[in-house]
PDB file of C-alpha atoms in Angstrom:
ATOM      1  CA  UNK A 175      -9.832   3.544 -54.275  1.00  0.00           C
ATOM      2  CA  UNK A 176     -11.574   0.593 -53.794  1.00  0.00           C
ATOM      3  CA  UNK A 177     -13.206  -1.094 -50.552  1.00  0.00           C
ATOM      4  CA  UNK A 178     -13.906  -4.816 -50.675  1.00  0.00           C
ATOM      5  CA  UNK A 179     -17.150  -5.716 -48.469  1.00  0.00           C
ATOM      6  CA  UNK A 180     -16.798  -9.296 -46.935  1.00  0.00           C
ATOM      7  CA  UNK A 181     -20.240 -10.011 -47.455  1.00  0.00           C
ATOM      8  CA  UNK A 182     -21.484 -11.377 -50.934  1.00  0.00           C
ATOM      9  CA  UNK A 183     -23.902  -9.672 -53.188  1.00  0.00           C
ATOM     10  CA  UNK A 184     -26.180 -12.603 -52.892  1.00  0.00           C
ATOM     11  CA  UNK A 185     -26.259 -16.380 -51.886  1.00  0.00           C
ATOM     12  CA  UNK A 186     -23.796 -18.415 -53.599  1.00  0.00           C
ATOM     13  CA  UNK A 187     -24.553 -22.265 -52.050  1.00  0.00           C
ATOM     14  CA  UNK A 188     -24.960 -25.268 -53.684  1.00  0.00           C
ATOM     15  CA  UNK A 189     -27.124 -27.770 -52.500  1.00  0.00           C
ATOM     16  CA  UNK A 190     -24.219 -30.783 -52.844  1.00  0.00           C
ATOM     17  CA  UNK A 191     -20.976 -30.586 -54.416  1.00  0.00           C
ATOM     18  CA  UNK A 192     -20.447 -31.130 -58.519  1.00  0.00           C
ATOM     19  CA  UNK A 193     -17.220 -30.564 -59.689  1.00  0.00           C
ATOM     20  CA  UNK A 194     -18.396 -31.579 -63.649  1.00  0.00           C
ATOM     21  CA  UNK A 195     -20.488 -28.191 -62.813  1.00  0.00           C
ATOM     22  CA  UNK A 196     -18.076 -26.508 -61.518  1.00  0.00           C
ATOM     23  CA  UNK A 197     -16.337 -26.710 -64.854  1.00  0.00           C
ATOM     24  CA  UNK A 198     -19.353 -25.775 -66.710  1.00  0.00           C
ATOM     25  CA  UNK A 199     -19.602 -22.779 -64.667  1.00  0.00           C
ATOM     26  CA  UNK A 200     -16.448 -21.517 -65.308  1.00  0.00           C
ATOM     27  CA  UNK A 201     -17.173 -20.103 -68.561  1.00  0.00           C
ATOM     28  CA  UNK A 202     -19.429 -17.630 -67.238  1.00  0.00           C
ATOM     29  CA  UNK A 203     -16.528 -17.040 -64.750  1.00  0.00           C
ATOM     30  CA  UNK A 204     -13.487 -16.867 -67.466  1.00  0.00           C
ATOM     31  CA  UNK A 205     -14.666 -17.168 -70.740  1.00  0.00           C
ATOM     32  CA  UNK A 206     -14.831 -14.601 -73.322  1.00  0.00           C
ATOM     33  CA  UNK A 207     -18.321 -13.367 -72.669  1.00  0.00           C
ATOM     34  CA  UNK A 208     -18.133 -13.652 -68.482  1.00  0.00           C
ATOM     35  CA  UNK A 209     -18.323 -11.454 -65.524  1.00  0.00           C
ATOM     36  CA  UNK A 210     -14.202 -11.233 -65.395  1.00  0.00           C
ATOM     37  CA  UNK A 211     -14.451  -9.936 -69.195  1.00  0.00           C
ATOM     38  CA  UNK A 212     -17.637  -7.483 -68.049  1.00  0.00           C
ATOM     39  CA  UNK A 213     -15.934  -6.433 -64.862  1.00  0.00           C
ATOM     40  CA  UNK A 214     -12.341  -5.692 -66.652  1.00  0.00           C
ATOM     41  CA  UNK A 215     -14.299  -4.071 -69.960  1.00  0.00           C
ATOM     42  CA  UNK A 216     -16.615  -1.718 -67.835  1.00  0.00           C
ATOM     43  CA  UNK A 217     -14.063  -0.215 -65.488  1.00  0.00           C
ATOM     44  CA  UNK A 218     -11.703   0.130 -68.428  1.00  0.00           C
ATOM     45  CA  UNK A 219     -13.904   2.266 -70.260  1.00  0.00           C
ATOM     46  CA  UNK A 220     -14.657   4.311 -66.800  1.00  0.00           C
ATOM     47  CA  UNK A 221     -11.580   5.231 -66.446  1.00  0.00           C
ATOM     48  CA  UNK A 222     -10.393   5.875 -69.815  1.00  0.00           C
ATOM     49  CA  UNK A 223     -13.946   7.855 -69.820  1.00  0.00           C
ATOM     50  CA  UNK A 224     -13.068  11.820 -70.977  1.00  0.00           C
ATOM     51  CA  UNK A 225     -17.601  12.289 -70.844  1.00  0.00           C
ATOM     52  CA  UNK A 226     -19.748  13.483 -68.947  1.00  0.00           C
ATOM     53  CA  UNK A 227     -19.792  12.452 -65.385  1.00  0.00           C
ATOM     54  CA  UNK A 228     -23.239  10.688 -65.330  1.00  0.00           C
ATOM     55  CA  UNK A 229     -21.391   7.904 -67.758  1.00  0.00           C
ATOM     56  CA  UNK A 230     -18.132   7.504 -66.142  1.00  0.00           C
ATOM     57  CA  UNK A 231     -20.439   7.087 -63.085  1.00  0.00           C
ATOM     58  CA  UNK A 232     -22.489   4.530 -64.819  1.00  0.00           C
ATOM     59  CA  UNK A 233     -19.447   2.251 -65.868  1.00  0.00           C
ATOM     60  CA  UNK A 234     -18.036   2.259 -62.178  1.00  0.00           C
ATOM     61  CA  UNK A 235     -21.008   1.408 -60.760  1.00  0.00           C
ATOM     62  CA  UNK A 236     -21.626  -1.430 -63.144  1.00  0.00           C
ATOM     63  CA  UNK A 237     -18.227  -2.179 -63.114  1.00  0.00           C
ATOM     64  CA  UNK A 238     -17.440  -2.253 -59.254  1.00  0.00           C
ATOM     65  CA  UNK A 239     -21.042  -4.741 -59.546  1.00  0.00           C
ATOM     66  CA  UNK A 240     -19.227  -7.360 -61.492  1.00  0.00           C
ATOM     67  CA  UNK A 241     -16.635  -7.618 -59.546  1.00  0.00           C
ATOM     68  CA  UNK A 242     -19.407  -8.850 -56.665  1.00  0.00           C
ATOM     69  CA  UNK A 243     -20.142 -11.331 -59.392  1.00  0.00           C
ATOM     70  CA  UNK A 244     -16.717 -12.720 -59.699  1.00  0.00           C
ATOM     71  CA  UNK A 245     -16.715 -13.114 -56.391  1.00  0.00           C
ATOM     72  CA  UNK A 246     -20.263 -14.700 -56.320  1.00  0.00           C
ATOM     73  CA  UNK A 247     -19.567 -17.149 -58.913  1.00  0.00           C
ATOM     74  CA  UNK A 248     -15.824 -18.100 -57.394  1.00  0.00           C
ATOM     75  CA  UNK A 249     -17.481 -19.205 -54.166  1.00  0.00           C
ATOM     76  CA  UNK A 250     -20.308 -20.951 -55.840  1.00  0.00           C
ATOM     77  CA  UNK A 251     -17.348 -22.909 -57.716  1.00  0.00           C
ATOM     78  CA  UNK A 252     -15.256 -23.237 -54.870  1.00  0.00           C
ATOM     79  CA  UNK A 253     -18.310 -25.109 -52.961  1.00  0.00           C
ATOM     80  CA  UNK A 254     -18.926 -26.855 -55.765  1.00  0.00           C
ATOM     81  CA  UNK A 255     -15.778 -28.442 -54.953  1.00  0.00           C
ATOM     82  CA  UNK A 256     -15.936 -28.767 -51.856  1.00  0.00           C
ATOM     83  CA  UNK A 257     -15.919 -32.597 -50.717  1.00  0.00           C
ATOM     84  CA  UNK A 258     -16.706 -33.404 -53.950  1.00  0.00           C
ATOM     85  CA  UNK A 259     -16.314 -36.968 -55.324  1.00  0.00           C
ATOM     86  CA  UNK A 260     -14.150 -36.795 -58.513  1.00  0.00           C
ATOM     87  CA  UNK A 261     -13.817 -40.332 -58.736  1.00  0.00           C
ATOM     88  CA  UNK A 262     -17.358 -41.294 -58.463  1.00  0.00           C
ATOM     89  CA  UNK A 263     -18.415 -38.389 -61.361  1.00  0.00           C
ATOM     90  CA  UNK A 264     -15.847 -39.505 -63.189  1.00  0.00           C
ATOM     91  CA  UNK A 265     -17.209 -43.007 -63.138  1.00  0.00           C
ATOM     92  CA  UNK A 266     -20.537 -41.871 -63.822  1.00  0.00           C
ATOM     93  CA  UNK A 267     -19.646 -40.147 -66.848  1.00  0.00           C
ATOM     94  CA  UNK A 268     -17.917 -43.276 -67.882  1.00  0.00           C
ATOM     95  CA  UNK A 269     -20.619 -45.076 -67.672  1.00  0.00           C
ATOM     96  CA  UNK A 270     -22.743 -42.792 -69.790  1.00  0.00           C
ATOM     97  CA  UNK A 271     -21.033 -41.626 -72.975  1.00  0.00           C
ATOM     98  CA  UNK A 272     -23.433 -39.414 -74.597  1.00  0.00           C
ATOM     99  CA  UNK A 273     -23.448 -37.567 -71.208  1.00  0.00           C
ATOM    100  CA  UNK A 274     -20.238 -37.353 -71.255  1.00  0.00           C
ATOM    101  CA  UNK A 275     -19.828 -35.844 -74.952  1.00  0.00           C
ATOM    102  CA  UNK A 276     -22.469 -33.429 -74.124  1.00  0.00           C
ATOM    103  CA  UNK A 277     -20.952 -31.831 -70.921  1.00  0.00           C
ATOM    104  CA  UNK A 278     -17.434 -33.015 -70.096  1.00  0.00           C
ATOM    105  CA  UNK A 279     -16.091 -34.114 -67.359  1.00  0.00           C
ATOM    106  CA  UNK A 280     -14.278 -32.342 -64.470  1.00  0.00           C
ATOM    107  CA  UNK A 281     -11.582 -30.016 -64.630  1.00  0.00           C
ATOM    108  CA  UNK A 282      -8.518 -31.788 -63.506  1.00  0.00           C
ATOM    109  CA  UNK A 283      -6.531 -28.256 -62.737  1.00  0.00           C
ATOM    110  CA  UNK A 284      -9.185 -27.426 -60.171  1.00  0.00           C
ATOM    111  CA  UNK A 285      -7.543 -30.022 -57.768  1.00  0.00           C
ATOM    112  CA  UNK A 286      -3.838 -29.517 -59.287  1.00  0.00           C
ATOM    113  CA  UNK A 287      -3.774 -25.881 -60.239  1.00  0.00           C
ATOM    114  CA  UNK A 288      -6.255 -24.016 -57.963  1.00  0.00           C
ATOM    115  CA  UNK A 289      -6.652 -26.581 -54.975  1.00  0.00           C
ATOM    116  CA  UNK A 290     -10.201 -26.804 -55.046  1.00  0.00           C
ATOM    117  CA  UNK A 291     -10.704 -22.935 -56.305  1.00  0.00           C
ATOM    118  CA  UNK A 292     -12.179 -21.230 -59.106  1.00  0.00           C
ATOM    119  CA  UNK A 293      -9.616 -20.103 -62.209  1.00  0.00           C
ATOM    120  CA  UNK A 294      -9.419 -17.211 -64.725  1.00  0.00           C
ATOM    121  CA  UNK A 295     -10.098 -19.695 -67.515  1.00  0.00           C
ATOM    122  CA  UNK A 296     -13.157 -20.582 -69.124  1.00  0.00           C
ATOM    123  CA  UNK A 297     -14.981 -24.285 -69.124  1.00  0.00           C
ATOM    124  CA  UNK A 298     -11.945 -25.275 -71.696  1.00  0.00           C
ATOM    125  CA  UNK A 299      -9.137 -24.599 -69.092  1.00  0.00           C
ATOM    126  CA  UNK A 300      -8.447 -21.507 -72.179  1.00  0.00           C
ATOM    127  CA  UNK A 301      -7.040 -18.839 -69.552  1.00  0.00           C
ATOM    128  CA  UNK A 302      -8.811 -15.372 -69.642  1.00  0.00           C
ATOM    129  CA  UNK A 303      -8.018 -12.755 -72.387  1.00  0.00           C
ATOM    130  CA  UNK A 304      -7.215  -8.881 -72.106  1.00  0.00           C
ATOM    131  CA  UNK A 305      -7.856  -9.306 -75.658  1.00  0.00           C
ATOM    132  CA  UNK A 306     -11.935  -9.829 -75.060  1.00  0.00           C
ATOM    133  CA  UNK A 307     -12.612  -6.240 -73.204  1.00  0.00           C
ATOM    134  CA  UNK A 308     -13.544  -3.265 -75.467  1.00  0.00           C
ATOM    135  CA  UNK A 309     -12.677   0.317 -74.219  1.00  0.00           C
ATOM    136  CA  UNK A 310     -12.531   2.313 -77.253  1.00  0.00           C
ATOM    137  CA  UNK A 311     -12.804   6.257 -75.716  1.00  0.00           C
ATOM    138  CA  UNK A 312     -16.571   6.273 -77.926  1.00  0.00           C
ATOM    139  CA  UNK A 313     -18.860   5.863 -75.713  1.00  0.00           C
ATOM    140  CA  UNK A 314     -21.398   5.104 -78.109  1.00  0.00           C
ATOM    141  CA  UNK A 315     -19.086   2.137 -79.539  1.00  0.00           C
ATOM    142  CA  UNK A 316     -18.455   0.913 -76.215  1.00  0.00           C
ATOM    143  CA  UNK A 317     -21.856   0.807 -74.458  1.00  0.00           C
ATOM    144  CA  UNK A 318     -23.048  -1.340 -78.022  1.00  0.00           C
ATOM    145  CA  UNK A 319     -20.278  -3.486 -76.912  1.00  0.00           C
ATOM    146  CA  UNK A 320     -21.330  -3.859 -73.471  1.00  0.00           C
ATOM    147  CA  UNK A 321     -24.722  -4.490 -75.019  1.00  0.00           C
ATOM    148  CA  UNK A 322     -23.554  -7.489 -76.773  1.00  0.00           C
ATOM    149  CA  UNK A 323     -21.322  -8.732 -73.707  1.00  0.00           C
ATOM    150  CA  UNK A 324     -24.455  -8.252 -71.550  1.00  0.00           C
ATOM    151  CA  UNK A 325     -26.725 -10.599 -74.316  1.00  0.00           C
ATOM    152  CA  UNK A 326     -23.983 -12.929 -74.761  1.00  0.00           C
ATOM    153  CA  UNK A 327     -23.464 -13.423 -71.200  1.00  0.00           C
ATOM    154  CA  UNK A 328     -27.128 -13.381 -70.343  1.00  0.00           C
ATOM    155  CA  UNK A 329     -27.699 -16.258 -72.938  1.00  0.00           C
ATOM    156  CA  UNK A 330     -24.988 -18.115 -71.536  1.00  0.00           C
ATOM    157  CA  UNK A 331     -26.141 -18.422 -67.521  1.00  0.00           C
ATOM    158  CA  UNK A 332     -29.745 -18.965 -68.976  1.00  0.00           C
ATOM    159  CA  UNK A 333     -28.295 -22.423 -70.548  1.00  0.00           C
ATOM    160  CA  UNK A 334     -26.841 -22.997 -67.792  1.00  0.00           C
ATOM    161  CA  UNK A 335     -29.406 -22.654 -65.510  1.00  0.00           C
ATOM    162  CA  UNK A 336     -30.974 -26.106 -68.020  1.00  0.00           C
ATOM    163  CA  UNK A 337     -27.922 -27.763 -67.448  1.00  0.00           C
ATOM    164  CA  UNK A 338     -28.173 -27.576 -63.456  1.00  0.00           C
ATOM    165  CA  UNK A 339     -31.062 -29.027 -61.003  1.00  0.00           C
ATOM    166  CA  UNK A 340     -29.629 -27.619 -57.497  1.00  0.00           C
ATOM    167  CA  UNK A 341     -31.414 -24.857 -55.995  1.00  0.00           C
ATOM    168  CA  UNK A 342     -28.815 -23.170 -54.705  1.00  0.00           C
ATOM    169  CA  UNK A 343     -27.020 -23.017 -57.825  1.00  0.00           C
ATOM    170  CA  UNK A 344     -30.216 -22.053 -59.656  1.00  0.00           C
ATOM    171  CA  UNK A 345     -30.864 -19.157 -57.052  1.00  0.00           C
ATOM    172  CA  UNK A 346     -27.754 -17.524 -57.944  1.00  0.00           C
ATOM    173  CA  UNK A 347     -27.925 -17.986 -61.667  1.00  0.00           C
ATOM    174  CA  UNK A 348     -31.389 -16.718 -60.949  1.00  0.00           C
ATOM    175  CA  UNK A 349     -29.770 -13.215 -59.793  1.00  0.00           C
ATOM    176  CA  UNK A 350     -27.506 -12.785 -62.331  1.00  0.00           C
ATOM    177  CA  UNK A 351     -29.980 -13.347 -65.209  1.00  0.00           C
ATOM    178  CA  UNK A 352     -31.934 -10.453 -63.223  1.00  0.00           C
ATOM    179  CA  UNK A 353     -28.911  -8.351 -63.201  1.00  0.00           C
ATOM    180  CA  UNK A 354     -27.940  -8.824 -66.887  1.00  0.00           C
ATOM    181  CA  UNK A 355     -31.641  -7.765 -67.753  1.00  0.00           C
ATOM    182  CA  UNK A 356     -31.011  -4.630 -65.962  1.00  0.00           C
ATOM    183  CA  UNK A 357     -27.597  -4.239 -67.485  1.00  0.00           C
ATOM    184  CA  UNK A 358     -28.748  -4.637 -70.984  1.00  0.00           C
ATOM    185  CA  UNK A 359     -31.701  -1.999 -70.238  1.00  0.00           C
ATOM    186  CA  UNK A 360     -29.236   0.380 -69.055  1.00  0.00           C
ATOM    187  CA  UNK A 361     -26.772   0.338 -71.541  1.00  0.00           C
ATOM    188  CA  UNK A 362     -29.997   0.414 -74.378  1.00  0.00           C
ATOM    189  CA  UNK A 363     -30.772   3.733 -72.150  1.00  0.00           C
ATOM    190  CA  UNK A 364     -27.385   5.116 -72.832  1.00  0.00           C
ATOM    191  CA  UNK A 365     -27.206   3.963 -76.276  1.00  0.00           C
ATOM    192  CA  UNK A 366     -30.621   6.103 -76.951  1.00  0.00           C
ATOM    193  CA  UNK A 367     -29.613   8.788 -75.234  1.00  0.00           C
ATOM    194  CA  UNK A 368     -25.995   9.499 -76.926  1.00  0.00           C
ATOM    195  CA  UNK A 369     -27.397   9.223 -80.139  1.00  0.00           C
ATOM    196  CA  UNK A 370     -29.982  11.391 -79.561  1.00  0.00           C
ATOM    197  CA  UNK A 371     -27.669  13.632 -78.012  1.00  0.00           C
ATOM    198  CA  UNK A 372     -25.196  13.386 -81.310  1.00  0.00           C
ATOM    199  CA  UNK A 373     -28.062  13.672 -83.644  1.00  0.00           C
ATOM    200  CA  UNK A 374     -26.595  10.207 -85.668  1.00  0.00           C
ATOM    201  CA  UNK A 375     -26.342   6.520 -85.298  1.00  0.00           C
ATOM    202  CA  UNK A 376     -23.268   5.908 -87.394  1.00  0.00           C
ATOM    203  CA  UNK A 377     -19.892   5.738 -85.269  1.00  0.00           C
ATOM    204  CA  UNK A 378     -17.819   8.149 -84.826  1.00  0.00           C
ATOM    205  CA  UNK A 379     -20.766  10.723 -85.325  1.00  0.00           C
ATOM    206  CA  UNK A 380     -17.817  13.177 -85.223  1.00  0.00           C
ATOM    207  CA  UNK A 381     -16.773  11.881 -88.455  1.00  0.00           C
ATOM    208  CA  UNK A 382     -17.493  14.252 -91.949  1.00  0.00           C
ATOM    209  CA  UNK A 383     -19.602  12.386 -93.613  1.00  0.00           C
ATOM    210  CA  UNK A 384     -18.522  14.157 -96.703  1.00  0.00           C
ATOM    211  CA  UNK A 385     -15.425  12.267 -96.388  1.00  0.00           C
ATOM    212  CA  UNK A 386     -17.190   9.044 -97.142  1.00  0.00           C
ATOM    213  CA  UNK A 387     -17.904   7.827-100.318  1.00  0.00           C
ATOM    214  CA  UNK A 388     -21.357   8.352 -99.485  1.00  0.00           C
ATOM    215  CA  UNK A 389     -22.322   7.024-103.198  1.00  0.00           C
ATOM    216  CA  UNK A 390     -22.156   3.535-101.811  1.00  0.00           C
ATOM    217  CA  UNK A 391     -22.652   4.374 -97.649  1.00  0.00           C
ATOM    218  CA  UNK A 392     -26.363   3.193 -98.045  1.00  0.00           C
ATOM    219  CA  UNK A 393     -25.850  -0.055-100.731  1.00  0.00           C
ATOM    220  CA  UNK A 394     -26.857  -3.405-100.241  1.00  0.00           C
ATOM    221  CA  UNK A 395     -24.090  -5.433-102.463  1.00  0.00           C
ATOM    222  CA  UNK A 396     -25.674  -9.050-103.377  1.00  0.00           C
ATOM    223  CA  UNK A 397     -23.027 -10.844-102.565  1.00  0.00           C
ATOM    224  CA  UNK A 398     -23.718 -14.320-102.133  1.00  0.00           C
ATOM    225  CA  UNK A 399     -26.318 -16.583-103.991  1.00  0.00           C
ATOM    226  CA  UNK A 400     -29.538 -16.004-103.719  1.00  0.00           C
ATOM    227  CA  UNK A 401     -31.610 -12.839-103.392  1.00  0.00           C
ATOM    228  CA  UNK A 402     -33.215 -13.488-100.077  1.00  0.00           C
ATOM    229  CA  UNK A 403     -31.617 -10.533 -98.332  1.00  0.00           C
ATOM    230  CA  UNK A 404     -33.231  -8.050-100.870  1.00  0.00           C
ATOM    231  CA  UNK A 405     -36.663  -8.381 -98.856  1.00  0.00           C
ATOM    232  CA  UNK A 406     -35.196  -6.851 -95.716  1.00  0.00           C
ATOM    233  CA  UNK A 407     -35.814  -3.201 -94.452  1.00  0.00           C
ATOM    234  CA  UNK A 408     -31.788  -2.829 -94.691  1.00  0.00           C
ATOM    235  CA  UNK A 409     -32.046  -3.336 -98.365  1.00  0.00           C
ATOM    236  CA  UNK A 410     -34.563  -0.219 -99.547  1.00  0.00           C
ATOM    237  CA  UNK A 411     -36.303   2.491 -98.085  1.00  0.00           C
ATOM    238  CA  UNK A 412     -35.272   5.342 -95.602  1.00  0.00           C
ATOM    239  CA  UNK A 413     -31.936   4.610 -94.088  1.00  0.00           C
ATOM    240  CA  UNK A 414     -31.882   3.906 -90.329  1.00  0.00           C
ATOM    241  CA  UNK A 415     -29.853   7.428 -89.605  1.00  0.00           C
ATOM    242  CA  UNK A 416     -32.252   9.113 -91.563  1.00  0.00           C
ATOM    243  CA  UNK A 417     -29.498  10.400 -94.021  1.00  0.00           C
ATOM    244  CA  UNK A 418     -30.058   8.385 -96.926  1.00  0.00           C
ATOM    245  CA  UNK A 419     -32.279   6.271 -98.850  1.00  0.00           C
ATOM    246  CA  UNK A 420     -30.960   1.786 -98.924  1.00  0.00           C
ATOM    247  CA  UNK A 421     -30.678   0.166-102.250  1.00  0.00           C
ATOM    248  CA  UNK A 422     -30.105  -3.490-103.484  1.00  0.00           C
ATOM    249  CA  UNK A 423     -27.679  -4.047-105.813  1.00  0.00           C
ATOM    250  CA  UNK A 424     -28.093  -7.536-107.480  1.00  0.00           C
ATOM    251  CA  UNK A 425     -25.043  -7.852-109.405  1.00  0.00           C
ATOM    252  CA  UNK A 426     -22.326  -5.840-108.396  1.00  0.00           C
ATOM    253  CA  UNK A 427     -19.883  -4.728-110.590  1.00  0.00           C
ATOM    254  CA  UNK A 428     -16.010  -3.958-109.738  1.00  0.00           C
ATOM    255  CA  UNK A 429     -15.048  -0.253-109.412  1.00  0.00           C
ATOM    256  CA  UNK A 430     -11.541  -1.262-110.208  1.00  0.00           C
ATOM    257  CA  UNK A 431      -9.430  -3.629-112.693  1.00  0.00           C
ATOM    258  CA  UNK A 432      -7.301  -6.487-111.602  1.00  0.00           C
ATOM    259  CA  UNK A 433      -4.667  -4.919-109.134  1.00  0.00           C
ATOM    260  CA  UNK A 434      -0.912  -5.984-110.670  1.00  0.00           C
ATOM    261  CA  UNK A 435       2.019  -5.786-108.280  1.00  0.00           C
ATOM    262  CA  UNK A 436       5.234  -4.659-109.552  1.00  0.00           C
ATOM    263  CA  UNK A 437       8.058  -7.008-108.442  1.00  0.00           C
ATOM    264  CA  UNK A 438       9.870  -6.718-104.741  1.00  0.00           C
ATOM    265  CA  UNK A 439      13.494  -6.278-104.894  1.00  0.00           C
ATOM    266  CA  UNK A 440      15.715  -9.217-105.081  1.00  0.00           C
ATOM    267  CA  UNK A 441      16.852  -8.786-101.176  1.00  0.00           C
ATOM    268  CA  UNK A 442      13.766 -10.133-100.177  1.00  0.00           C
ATOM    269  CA  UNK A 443      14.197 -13.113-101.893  1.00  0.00           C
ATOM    270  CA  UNK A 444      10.335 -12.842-102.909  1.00  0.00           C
ATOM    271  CA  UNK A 445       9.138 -15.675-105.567  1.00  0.00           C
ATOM    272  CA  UNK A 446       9.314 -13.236-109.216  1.00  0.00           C
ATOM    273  CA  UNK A 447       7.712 -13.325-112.047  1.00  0.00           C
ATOM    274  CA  UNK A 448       8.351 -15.968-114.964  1.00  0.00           C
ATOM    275  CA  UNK A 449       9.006 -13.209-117.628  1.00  0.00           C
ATOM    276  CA  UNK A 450      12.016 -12.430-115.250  1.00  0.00           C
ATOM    277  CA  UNK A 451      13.430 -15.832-114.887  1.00  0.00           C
TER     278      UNK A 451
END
C-alpha cells in the first residue's frame, strides 16, 4: 500500500520559465539512467526480494524516495513551462547555431502531447523503457546495478547543473546530487556486506566453481593490439576473490579448429554448399 504525501520532498521552482531546459531535463526524468528507471528498478527488486528483511527494506525505502523525485523533477518541468515563450527561444536559438547544435531546442510534444507537462521520455522524445530496470533475484547483481544507475544518474544532473544558471533549478539539482551520493554509499554498504557475508565476489557465489573451467577463470587474453593492458593489477598477481592467481596471455591461441556446419535440410531453403550444387 502506498500513501502519496501532497507535499514535495524539496523545492522544485524555477526562477523564470525555459522550456529548451525543460527538455534537457527530461532525461534525468525519462531517460535510461533517470529517477523513473531508479524508482521502477528499486521497487522491482523489493518486491521480487526472497532476503533478508533489512534489504527488501532498503529497496522500498529507496524506492518509495524516487518516486518523490519523479515528482520533484515533473513539477520543476512543468514550471519550466509555465508561461514560457516558445517562440522567442526558438528565435534565439535561431539566431545562434552553435547553441543550438549543442543543446537543442524545445520539445514540441510538451505543448501538443503533455499540455505543458512533463513526459516518460527522455531529452530525445525516446519514451521510457521497462527494458532499462534490472531486478535479477541476486541481490549482489542487483545492488552493482543500482550502483551504476546511481553513478550514471549522478553524472548526468551534475552536467546539468553546468548547463543551467537559475537558482531554483540549481537548488533542486543541488538535492538530488546529495541524494545520489547517499544512494551510491548505501548500495557500496550492501555490496560489502553481501560479499562478505557470501565469502566471494564472483556472481552467483552459489555457483560450483568446480564447474568452471577454472584453467582460464583468472586469464587475461591479449586481444587487441598493443600490450598496454598487461601493466594492470587485473593482468597478474593475486586475483581480486582471492581464489586464484591473474595471468597475461600475449598471444592467444584457439582451443578449437574451424567449426564446419553440416548442411540444413532443403525445407529451409538455406543457401548450400557448392559441392552440392
Amino acid at each position: 500500500m502506498f500513501y502519496h504525501i501532497k507535499e514535495l520532498q524539496y523545492h522544485a521552482k524555477p526562477a523564470k520559465p525555459d522550456p529548451v531546459f525543460a527538455r534537457q531535463l527530461q532525461e534525468v526524468l525519462g531517460g535510461q539512467f533517470g529517477e523513473i528507471s531508479v524508482m521502477m528498478q528499486y521497487l522491482m527488486q523489493g518486491w521480487n526480494a526472497r532476503a533478508d528483511d533489512k534489504y527488501r527494506d532498503l529497496l522500498f525505502d529507496t524506492g518509495t524516495e524516487e518516486i518523490a523525485h519523479v515528482e520533484m523533477l515533473a513539477t520543476m518541468i512543468a514550471r519550466l513551462l509555465d508561461d514560457a515563450p516558445f517562440e522567442d527561444q526558438k528565435n534565439a536559438y535561431d539566431t545562434n547555431p552553435v547553441l543550438a547544435a549543442v543543446m537543442g531546442g524545445t520539445n514540441p510534444q510538451h505543448a501538443i502531447v503533455s499540455g505543458l507537462g512533463a513526459l516518460p521520455a527522455d531529452a530525445e522524445g525516446y519514451p521510457w523503457n521497462a527494458k532499462y530496470i534490472i531486478a535479477s533475484g541476486n541481490l549482489l547483481a542487483d545492488f552493482r546495478a543500482n550502483l551504476n544507475a546511481e553513478s550514471q544518474g549522478r553524472l548526468q544532473v551534475t552536467r546539468l547543473y553546468g548547463m543551467t544558471d537559475d537558482p531554483g533549478v540549481r537548488d533542486m539539482l543541488s538535492f538530488l546530487i546529495a541524494r545520489d551520493t547517499m544512494h551510491q554509499n548505501q548500495w557500496v554498504a550492501a555490496i560489502r556486506e553481501l560479499e562478505e557475508r557470501e565469502g566471494d565476489i564472483v556472481v552467483p557465489t552459489t555457483f560450483p566453481r568446480s564447474l568452471e573451467k577454472q584453467e582460464v577463470a583468472y586469464t587475461l587474453f591479449n586481444f587487441s593490439r598493443g600490450d598496454a593492458s598487461s601493466k594492470g593489477r587485473w593482468a597478474n598477481g593475486p586475483s581480486m576473490d582471492g581464489r586464484g592467481q591473474f595471468n597475461y596471455v600475449a598471444k592467444p591461441e584457439p582451443f578449437a579448429g574451424a567449426p564446419k556446419l553440416k548442411p540444413a535440410p532443403f525445407l529451409y531453403h538455406d543457401t548450400p554448399p557448392k559441392s552440392m550444387m
